[in-house]
Coordinates of N, CA and C in Angstrom, one line a residue:
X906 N -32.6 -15.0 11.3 CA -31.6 -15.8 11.9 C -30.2 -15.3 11.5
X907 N -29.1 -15.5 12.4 CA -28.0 -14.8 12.1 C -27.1 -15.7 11.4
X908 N -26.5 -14.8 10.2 CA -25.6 -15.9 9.9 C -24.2 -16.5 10.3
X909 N -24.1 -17.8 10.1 CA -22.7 -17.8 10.7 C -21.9 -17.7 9.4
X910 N -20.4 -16.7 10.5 CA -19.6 -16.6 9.4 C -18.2 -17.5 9.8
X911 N -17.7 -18.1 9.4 CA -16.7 -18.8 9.1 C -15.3 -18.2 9.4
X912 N -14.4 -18.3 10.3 CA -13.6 -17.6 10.4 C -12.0 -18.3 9.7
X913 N -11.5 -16.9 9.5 CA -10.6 -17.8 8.5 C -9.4 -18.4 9.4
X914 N -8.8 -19.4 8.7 CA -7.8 -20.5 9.2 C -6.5 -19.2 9.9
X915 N -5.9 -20.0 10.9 CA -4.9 -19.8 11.4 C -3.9 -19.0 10.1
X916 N -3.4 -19.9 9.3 CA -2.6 -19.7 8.8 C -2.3 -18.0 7.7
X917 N -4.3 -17.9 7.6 CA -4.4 -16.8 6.7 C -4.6 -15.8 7.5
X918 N -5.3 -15.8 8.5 CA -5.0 -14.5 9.7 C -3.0 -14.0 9.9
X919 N -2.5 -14.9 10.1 CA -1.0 -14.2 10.3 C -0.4 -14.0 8.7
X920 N -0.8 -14.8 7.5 CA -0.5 -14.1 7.0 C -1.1 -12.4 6.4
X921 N -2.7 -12.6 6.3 CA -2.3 -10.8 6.4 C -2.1 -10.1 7.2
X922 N -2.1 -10.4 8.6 CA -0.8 -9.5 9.8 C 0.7 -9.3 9.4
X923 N 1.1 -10.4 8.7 CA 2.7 -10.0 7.9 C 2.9 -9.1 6.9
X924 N 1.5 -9.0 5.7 CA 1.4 -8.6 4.8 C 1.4 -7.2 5.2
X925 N 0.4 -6.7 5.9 CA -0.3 -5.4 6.9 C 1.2 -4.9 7.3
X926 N 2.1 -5.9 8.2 CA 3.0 -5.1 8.7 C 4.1 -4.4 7.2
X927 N 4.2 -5.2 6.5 CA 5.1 -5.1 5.6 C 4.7 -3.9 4.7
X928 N 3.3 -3.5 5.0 CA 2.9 -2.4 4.1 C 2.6 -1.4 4.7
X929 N 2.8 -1.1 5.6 CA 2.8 -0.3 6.3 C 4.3 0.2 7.0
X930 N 4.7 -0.6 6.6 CA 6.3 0.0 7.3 C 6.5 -0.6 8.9
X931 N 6.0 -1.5 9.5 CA 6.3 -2.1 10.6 C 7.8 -2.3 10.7
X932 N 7.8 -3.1 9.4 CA 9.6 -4.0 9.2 C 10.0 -3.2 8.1
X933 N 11.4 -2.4 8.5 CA 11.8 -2.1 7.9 C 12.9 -2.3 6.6
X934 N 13.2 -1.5 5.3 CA 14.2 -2.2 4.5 C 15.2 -2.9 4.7
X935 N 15.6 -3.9 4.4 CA 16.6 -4.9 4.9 C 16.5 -5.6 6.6
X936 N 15.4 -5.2 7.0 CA 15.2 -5.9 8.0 C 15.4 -7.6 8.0
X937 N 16.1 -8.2 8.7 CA 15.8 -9.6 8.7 C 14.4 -9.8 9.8
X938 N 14.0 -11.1 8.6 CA 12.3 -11.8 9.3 C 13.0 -13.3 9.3
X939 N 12.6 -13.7 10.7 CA 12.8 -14.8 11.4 C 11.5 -15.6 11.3
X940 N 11.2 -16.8 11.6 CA 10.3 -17.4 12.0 C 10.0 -17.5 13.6
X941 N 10.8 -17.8 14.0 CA 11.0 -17.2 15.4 C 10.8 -16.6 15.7
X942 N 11.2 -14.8 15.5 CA 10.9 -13.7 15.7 C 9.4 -13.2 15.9
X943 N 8.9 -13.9 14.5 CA 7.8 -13.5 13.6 C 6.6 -14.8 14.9
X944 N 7.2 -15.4 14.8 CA 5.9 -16.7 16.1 C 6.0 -15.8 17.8
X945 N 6.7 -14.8 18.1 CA 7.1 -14.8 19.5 C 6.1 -13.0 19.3
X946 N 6.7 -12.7 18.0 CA 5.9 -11.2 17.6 C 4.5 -11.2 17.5
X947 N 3.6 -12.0 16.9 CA 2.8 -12.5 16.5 C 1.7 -13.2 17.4
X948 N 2.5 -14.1 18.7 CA 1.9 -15.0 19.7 C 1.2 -16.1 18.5
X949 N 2.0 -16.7 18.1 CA 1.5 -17.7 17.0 C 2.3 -19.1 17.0
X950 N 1.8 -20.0 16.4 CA 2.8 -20.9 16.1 C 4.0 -20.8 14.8
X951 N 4.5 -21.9 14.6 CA 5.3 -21.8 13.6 C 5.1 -21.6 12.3
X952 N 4.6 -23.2 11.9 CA 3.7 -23.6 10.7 C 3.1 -22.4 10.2
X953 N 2.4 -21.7 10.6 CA 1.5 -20.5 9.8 C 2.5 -19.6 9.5
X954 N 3.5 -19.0 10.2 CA 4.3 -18.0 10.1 C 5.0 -18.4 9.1
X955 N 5.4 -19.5 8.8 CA 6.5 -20.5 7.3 C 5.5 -20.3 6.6
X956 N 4.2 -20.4 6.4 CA 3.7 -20.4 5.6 C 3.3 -18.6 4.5
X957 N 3.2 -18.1 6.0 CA 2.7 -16.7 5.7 C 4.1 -15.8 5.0
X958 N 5.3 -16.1 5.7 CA 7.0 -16.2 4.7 C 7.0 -16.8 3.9
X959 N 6.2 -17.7 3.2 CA 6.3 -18.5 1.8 C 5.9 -17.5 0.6
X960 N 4.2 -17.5 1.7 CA 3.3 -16.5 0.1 C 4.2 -15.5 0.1
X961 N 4.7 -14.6 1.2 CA 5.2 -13.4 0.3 C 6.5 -13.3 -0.1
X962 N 7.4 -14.2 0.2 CA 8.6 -14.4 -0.8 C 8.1 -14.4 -2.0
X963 N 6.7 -15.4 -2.3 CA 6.2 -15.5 -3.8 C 6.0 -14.2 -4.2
X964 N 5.7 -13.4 -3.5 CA 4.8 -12.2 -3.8 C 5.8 -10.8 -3.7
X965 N 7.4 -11.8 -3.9 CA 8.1 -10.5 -3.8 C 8.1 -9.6 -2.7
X966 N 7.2 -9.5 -2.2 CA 7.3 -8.3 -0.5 C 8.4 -9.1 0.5
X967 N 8.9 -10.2 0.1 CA 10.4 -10.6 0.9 C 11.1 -11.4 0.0
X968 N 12.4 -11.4 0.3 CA 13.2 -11.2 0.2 C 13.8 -12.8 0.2
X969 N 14.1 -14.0 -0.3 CA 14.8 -15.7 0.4 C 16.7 -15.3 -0.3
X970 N 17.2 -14.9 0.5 CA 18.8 -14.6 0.1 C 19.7 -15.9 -0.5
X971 N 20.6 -16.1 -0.7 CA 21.5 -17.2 -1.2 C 22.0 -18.0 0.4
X972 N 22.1 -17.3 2.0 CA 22.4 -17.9 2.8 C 21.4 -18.1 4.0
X973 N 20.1 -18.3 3.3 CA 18.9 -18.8 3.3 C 18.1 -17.7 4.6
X974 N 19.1 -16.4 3.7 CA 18.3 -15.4 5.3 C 17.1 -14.5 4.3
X975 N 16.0 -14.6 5.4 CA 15.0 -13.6 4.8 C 15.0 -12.5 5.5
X976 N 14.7 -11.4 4.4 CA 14.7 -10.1 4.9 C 13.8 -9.3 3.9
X977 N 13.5 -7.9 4.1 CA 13.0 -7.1 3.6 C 13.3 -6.6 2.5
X978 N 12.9 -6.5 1.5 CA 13.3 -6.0 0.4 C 13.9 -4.2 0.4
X979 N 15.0 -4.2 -0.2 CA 15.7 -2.6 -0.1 C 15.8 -2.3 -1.4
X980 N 14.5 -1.3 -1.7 CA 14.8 -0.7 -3.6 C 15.5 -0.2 -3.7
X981 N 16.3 0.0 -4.6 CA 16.9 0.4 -5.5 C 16.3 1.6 -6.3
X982 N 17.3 2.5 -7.0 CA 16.9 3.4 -7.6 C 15.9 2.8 -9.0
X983 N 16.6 1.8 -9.7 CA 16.6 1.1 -10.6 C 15.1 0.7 -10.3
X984 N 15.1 0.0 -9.2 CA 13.6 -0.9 -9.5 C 12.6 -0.1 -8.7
X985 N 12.6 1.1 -8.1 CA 11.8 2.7 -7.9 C 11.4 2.3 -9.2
X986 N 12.7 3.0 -10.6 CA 11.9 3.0 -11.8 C 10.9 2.4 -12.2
X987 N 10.9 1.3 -12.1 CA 10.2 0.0 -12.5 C 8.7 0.4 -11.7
X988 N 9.2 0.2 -10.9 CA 7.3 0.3 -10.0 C 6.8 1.8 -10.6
X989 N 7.3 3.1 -10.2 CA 6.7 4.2 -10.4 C 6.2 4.1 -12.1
X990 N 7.2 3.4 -12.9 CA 6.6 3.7 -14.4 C 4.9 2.5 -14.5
X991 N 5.3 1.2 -13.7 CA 3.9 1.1 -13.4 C 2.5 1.5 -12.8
X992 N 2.5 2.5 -11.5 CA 2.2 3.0 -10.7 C 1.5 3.9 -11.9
X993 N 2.2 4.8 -12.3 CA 1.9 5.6 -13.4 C 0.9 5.2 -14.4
X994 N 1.2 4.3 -15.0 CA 0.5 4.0 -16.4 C -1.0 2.6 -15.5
X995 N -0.5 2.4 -14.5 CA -2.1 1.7 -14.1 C -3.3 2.5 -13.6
X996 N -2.2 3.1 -11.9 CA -3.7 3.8 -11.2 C -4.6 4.9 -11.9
X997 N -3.5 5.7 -12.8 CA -4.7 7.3 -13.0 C -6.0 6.1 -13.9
X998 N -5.5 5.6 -14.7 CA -6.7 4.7 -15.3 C -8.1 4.0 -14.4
X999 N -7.0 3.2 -13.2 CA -8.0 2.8 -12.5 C -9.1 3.9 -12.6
X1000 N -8.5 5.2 -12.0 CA -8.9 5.9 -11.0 C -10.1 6.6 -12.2
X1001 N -9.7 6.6 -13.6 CA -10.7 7.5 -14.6 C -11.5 6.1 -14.9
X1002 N -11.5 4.9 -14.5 CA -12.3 3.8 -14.5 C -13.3 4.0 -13.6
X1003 N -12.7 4.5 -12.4 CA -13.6 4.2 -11.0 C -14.3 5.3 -11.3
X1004 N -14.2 6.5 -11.7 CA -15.0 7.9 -11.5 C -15.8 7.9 -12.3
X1005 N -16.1 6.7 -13.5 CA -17.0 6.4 -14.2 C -18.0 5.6 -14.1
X1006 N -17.7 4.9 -12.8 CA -18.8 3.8 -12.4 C -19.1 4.2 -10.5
X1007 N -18.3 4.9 -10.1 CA -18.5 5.8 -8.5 C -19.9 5.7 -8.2
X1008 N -20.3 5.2 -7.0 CA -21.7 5.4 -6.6 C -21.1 6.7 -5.3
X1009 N -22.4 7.4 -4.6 CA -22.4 8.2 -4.1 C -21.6 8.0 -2.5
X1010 N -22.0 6.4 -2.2 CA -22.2 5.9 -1.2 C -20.3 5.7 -0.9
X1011 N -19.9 5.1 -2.1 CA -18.6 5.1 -2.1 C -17.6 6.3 -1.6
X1012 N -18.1 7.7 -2.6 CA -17.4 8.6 -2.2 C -17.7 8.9 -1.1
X1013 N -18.7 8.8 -0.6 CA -18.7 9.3 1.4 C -18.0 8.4 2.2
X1014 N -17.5 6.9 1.4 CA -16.9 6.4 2.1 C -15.3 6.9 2.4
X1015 N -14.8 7.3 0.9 CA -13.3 7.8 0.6 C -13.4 9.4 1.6
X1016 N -14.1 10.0 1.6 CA -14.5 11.3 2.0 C -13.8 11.0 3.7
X1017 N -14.7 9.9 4.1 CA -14.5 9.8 5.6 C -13.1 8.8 6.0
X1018 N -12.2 8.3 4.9 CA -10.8 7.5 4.9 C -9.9 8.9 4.3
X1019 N -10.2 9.8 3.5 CA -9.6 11.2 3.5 C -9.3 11.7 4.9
X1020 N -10.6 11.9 5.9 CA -10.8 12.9 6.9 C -9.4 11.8 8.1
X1021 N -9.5 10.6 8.4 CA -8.8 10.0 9.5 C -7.1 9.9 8.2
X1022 N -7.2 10.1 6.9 CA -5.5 10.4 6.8 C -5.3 12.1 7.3
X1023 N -6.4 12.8 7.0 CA -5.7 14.6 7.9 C -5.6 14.1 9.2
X1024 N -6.5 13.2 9.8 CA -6.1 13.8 11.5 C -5.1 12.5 11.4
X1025 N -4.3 11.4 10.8 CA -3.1 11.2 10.9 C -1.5 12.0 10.9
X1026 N -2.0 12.6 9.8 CA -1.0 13.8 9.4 C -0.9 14.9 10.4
X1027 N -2.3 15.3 11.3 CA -1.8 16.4 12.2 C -1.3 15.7 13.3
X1028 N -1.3 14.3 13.8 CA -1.2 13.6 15.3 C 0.6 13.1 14.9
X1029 N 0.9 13.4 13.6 CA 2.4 12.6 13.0 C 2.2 11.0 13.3
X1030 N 1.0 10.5 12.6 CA 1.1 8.9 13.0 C 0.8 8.4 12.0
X1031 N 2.6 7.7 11.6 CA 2.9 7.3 10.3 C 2.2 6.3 10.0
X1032 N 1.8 5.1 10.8 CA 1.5 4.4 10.1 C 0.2 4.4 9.7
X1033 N -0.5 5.4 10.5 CA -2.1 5.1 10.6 C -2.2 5.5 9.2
X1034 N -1.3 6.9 9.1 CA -1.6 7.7 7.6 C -1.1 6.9 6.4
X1035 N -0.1 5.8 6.6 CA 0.2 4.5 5.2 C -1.3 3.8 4.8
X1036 N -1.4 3.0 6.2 CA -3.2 2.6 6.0 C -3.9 3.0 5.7
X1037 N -4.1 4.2 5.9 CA -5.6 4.9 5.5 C -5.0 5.0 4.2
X1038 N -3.9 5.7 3.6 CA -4.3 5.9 2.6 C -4.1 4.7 1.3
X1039 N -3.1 3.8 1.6 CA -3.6 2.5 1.3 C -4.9 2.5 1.0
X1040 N -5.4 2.5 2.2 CA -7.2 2.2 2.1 C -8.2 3.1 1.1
X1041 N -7.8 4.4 0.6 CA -8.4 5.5 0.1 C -8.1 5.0 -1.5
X1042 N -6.7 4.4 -1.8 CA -6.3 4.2 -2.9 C -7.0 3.3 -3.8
X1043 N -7.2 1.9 -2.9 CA -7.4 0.5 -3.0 C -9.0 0.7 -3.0
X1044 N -9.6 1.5 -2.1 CA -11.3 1.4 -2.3 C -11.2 2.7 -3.5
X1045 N -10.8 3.1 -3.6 CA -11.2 3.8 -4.8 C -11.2 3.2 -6.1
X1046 N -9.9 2.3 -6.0 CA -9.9 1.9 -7.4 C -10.7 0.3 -7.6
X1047 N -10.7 -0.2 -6.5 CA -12.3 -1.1 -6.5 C -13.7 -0.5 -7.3
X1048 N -14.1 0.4 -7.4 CA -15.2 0.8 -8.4 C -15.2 0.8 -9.6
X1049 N -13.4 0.5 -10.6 CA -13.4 0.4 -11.8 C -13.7 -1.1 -12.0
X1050 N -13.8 -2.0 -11.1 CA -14.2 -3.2 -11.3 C -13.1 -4.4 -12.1
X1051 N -12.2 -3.4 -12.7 CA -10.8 -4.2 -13.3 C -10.2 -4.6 -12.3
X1052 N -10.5 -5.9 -12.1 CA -9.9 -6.9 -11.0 C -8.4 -7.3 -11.0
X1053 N -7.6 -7.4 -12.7 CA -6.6 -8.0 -13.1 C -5.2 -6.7 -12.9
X1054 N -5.8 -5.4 -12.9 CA -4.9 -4.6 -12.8 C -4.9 -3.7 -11.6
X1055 N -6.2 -4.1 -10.7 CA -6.1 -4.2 -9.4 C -5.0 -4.9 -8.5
X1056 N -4.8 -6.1 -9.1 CA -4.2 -6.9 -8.3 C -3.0 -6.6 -8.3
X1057 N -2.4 -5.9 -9.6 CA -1.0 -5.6 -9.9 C -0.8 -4.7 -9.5
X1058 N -1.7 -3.7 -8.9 CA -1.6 -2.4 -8.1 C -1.3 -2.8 -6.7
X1059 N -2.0 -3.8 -6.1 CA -2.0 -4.1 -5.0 C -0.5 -4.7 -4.9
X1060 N -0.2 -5.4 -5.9 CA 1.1 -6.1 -5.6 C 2.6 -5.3 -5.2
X1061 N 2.5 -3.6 -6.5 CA 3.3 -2.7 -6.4 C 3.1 -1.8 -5.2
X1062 N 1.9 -1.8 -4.6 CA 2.1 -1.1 -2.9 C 2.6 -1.8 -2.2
X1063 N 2.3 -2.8 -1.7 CA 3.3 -4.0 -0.8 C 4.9 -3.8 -1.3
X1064 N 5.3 -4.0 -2.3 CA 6.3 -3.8 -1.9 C 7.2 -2.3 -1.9
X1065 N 6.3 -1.2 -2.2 CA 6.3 0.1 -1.7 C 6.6 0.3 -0.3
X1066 N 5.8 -0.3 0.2 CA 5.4 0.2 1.7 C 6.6 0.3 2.9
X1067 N 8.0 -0.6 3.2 CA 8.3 0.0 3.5 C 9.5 0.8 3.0
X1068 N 9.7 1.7 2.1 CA 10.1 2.6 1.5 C 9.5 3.8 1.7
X1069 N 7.9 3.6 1.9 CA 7.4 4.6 2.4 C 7.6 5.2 3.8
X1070 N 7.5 4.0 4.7 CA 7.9 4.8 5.9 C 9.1 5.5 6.1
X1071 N 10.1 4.9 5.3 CA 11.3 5.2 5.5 C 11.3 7.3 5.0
X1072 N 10.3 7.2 4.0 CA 10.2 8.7 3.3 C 10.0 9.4 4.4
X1073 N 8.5 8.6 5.2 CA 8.0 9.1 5.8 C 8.5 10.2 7.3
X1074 N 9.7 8.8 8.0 CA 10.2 8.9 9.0 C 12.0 10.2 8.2
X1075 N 11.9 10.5 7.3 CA 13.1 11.7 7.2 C 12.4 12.6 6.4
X1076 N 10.7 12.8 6.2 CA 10.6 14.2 6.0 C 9.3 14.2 6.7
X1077 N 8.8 13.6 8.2 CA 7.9 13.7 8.7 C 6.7 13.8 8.1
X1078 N 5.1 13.9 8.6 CA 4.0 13.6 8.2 C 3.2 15.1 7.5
X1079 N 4.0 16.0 8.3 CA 3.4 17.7 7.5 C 3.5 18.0 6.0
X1080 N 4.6 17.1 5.3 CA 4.9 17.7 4.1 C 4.2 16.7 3.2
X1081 N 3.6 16.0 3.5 CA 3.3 14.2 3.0 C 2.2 14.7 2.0
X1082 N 2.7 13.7 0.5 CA 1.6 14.7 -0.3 C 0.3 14.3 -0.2
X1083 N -0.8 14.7 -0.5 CA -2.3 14.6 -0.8 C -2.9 15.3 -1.3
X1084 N -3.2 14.6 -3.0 CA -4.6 15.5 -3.7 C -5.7 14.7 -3.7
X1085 N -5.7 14.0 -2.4 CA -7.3 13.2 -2.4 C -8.4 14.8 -2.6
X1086 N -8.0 16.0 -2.0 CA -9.3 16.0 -2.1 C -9.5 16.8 -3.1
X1087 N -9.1 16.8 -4.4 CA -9.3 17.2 -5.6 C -9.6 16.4 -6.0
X1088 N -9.2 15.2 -5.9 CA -10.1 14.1 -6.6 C -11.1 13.9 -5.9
X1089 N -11.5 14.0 -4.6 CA -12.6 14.3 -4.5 C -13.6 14.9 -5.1
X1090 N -13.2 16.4 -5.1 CA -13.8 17.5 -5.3 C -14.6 16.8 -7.2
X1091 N -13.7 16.2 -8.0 CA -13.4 15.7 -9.2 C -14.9 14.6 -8.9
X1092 N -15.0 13.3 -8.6 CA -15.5 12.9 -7.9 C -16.8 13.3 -7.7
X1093 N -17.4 14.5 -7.0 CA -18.7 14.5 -6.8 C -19.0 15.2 -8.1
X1094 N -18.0 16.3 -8.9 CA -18.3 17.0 -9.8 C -18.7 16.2 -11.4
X1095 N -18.3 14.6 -11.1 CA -18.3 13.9 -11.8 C -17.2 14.2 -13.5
X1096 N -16.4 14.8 -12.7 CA -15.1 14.3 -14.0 C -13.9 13.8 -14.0
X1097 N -14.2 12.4 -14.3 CA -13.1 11.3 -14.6 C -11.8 11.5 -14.6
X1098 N -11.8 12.8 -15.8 CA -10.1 13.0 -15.9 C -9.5 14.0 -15.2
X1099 N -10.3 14.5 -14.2 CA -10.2 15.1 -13.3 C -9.2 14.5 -11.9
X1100 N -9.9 13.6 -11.8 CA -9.9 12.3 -11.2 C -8.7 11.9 -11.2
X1101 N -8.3 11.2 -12.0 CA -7.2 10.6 -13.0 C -6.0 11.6 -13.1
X1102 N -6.2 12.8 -13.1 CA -4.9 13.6 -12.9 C -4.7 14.0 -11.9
X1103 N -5.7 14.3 -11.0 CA -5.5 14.3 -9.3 C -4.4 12.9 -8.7
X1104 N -4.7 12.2 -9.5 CA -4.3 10.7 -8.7 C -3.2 10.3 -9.3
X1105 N -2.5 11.1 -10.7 CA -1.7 10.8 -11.0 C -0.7 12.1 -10.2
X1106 N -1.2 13.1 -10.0 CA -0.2 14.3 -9.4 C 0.1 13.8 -8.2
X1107 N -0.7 13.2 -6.9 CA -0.6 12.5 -5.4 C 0.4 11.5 -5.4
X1108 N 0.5 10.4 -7.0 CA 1.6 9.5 -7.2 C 2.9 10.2 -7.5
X1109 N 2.9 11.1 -7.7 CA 4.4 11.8 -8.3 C 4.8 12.3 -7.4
X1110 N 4.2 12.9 -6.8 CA 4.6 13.7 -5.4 C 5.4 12.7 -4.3
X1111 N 4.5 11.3 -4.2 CA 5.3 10.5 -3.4 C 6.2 9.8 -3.4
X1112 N 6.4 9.7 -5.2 CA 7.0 9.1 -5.8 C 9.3 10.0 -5.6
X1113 N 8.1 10.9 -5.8 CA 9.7 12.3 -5.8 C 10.4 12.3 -4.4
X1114 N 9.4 11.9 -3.6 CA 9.8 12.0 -2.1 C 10.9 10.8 -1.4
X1115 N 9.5 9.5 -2.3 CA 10.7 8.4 -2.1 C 12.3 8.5 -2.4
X1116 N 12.5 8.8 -3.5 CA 13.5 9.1 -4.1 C 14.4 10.3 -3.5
X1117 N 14.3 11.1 -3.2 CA 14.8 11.4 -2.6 C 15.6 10.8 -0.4
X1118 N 14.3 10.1 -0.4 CA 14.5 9.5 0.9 C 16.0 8.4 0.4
X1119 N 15.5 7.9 -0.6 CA 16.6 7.1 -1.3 C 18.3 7.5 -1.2
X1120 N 18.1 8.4 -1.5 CA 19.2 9.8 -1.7 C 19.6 10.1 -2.9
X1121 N 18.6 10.2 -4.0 CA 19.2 10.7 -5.3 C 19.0 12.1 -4.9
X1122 N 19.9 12.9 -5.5 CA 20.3 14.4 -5.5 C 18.4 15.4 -6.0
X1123 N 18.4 14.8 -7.0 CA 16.8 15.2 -7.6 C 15.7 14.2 -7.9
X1124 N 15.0 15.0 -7.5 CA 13.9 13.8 -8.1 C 13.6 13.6 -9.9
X1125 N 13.1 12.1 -10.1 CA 13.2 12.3 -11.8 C 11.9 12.2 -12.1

């Protein structure tokens, strides 16, 4: 008998359509987000769109100003700092967590979320290549089973994301780093810290790029 599955409320489908866009670079830094906008963009009502601009004001991925305009958040060099020194000292962990507990099944799964970020990267389709690799990062580090520093990872991509496109869109998709597949390679060969410094070299790399998209002179 088939099961039924439950589909979720109005309110949580648009909000992770907001979330999605926001991490991916749909809306850009300092963009203003309307409710309006966001109900006519969306084909939705209101109520859920206020609601789905509530959680992520909470969640920092926007922005509630003093003249009650919401907009996109626009990093700063300053608070780059702040995320990359977390970025840093969480994922390579995750990532020598997950290569310790990796079933086989998994890495064919990252293998085949590897293969659609290359054929992003050759078609120049920015956003596909943010999602996927979102997706390569986030299922990877799902196998360390650390739920609590997952979540703070997840929290520091969202509000990454669009900064990313912004990198993305002034040094195009050719140069865009990736050492997935050394960590791959790391991965089937079954070494953790292999792993873990692959994933910390793919963080730096994009990290230098932002920064520079930014316009600091060098990267730090």
């Amino acid at each position: 008998m088939a099961t039924n599955r439950t589909k979720p409320p109005t309110h949580e489908l648009v909000y992770r359509r907001l979330r999605e866009m926001i991490l991916c670079g749909e809306l850009e830094p300092g963009q203003a987000v309307t409710i309006q906008g966001l109900t006519e963009r969306l084909d939705t009502g209101m109520t859920p769109v206020r609601e789905a601009i509530r959680r992520l004001i909470a969640e920092r991925a926007l922005d509630f100003q003093d003249n009650r305009r919401v907009s996109v958040p626009q990093l700063t060099t300053e608070q780059l700092d702040e995320l990359a020194f977390a970025r840093l000292a969480l994922e390579p962990k995750l990532a020598y967590w997950a290569a310790e507990n990796i079933e086989s099944s998994l890495i064919n799964e990252l293998e085949r979320i590897d293969q659609r970020i290359n054929e992003a990267i050759a078609r120049g389709d920015v956003r596909s290549y943010l999602s996927c690799n979102y997706a390569f990062h986030t299922t990877l580090y799902a196998a360390s089973r650390a739920e609590i520093l997952i979540s703070l990872v997840d929290a520091i991509l969202l509000r990454l994301g669009p900064s990313l496109r912004v990198m993305c869109g002034r040094f195009g998709t050719s140069n865009l780093p990736d050492m997935h597949e050394e960590a791959l390679t790391a991965l089937r060969t079954g070494n953790p810290q292999s792993v873990s410094d692959a994933i910390r070299a793919d963080i730096v790399q994009g990290l230098d790029q932002i920064r520079l998209s930014l316009g600091e002179a060098e990267p730090a």
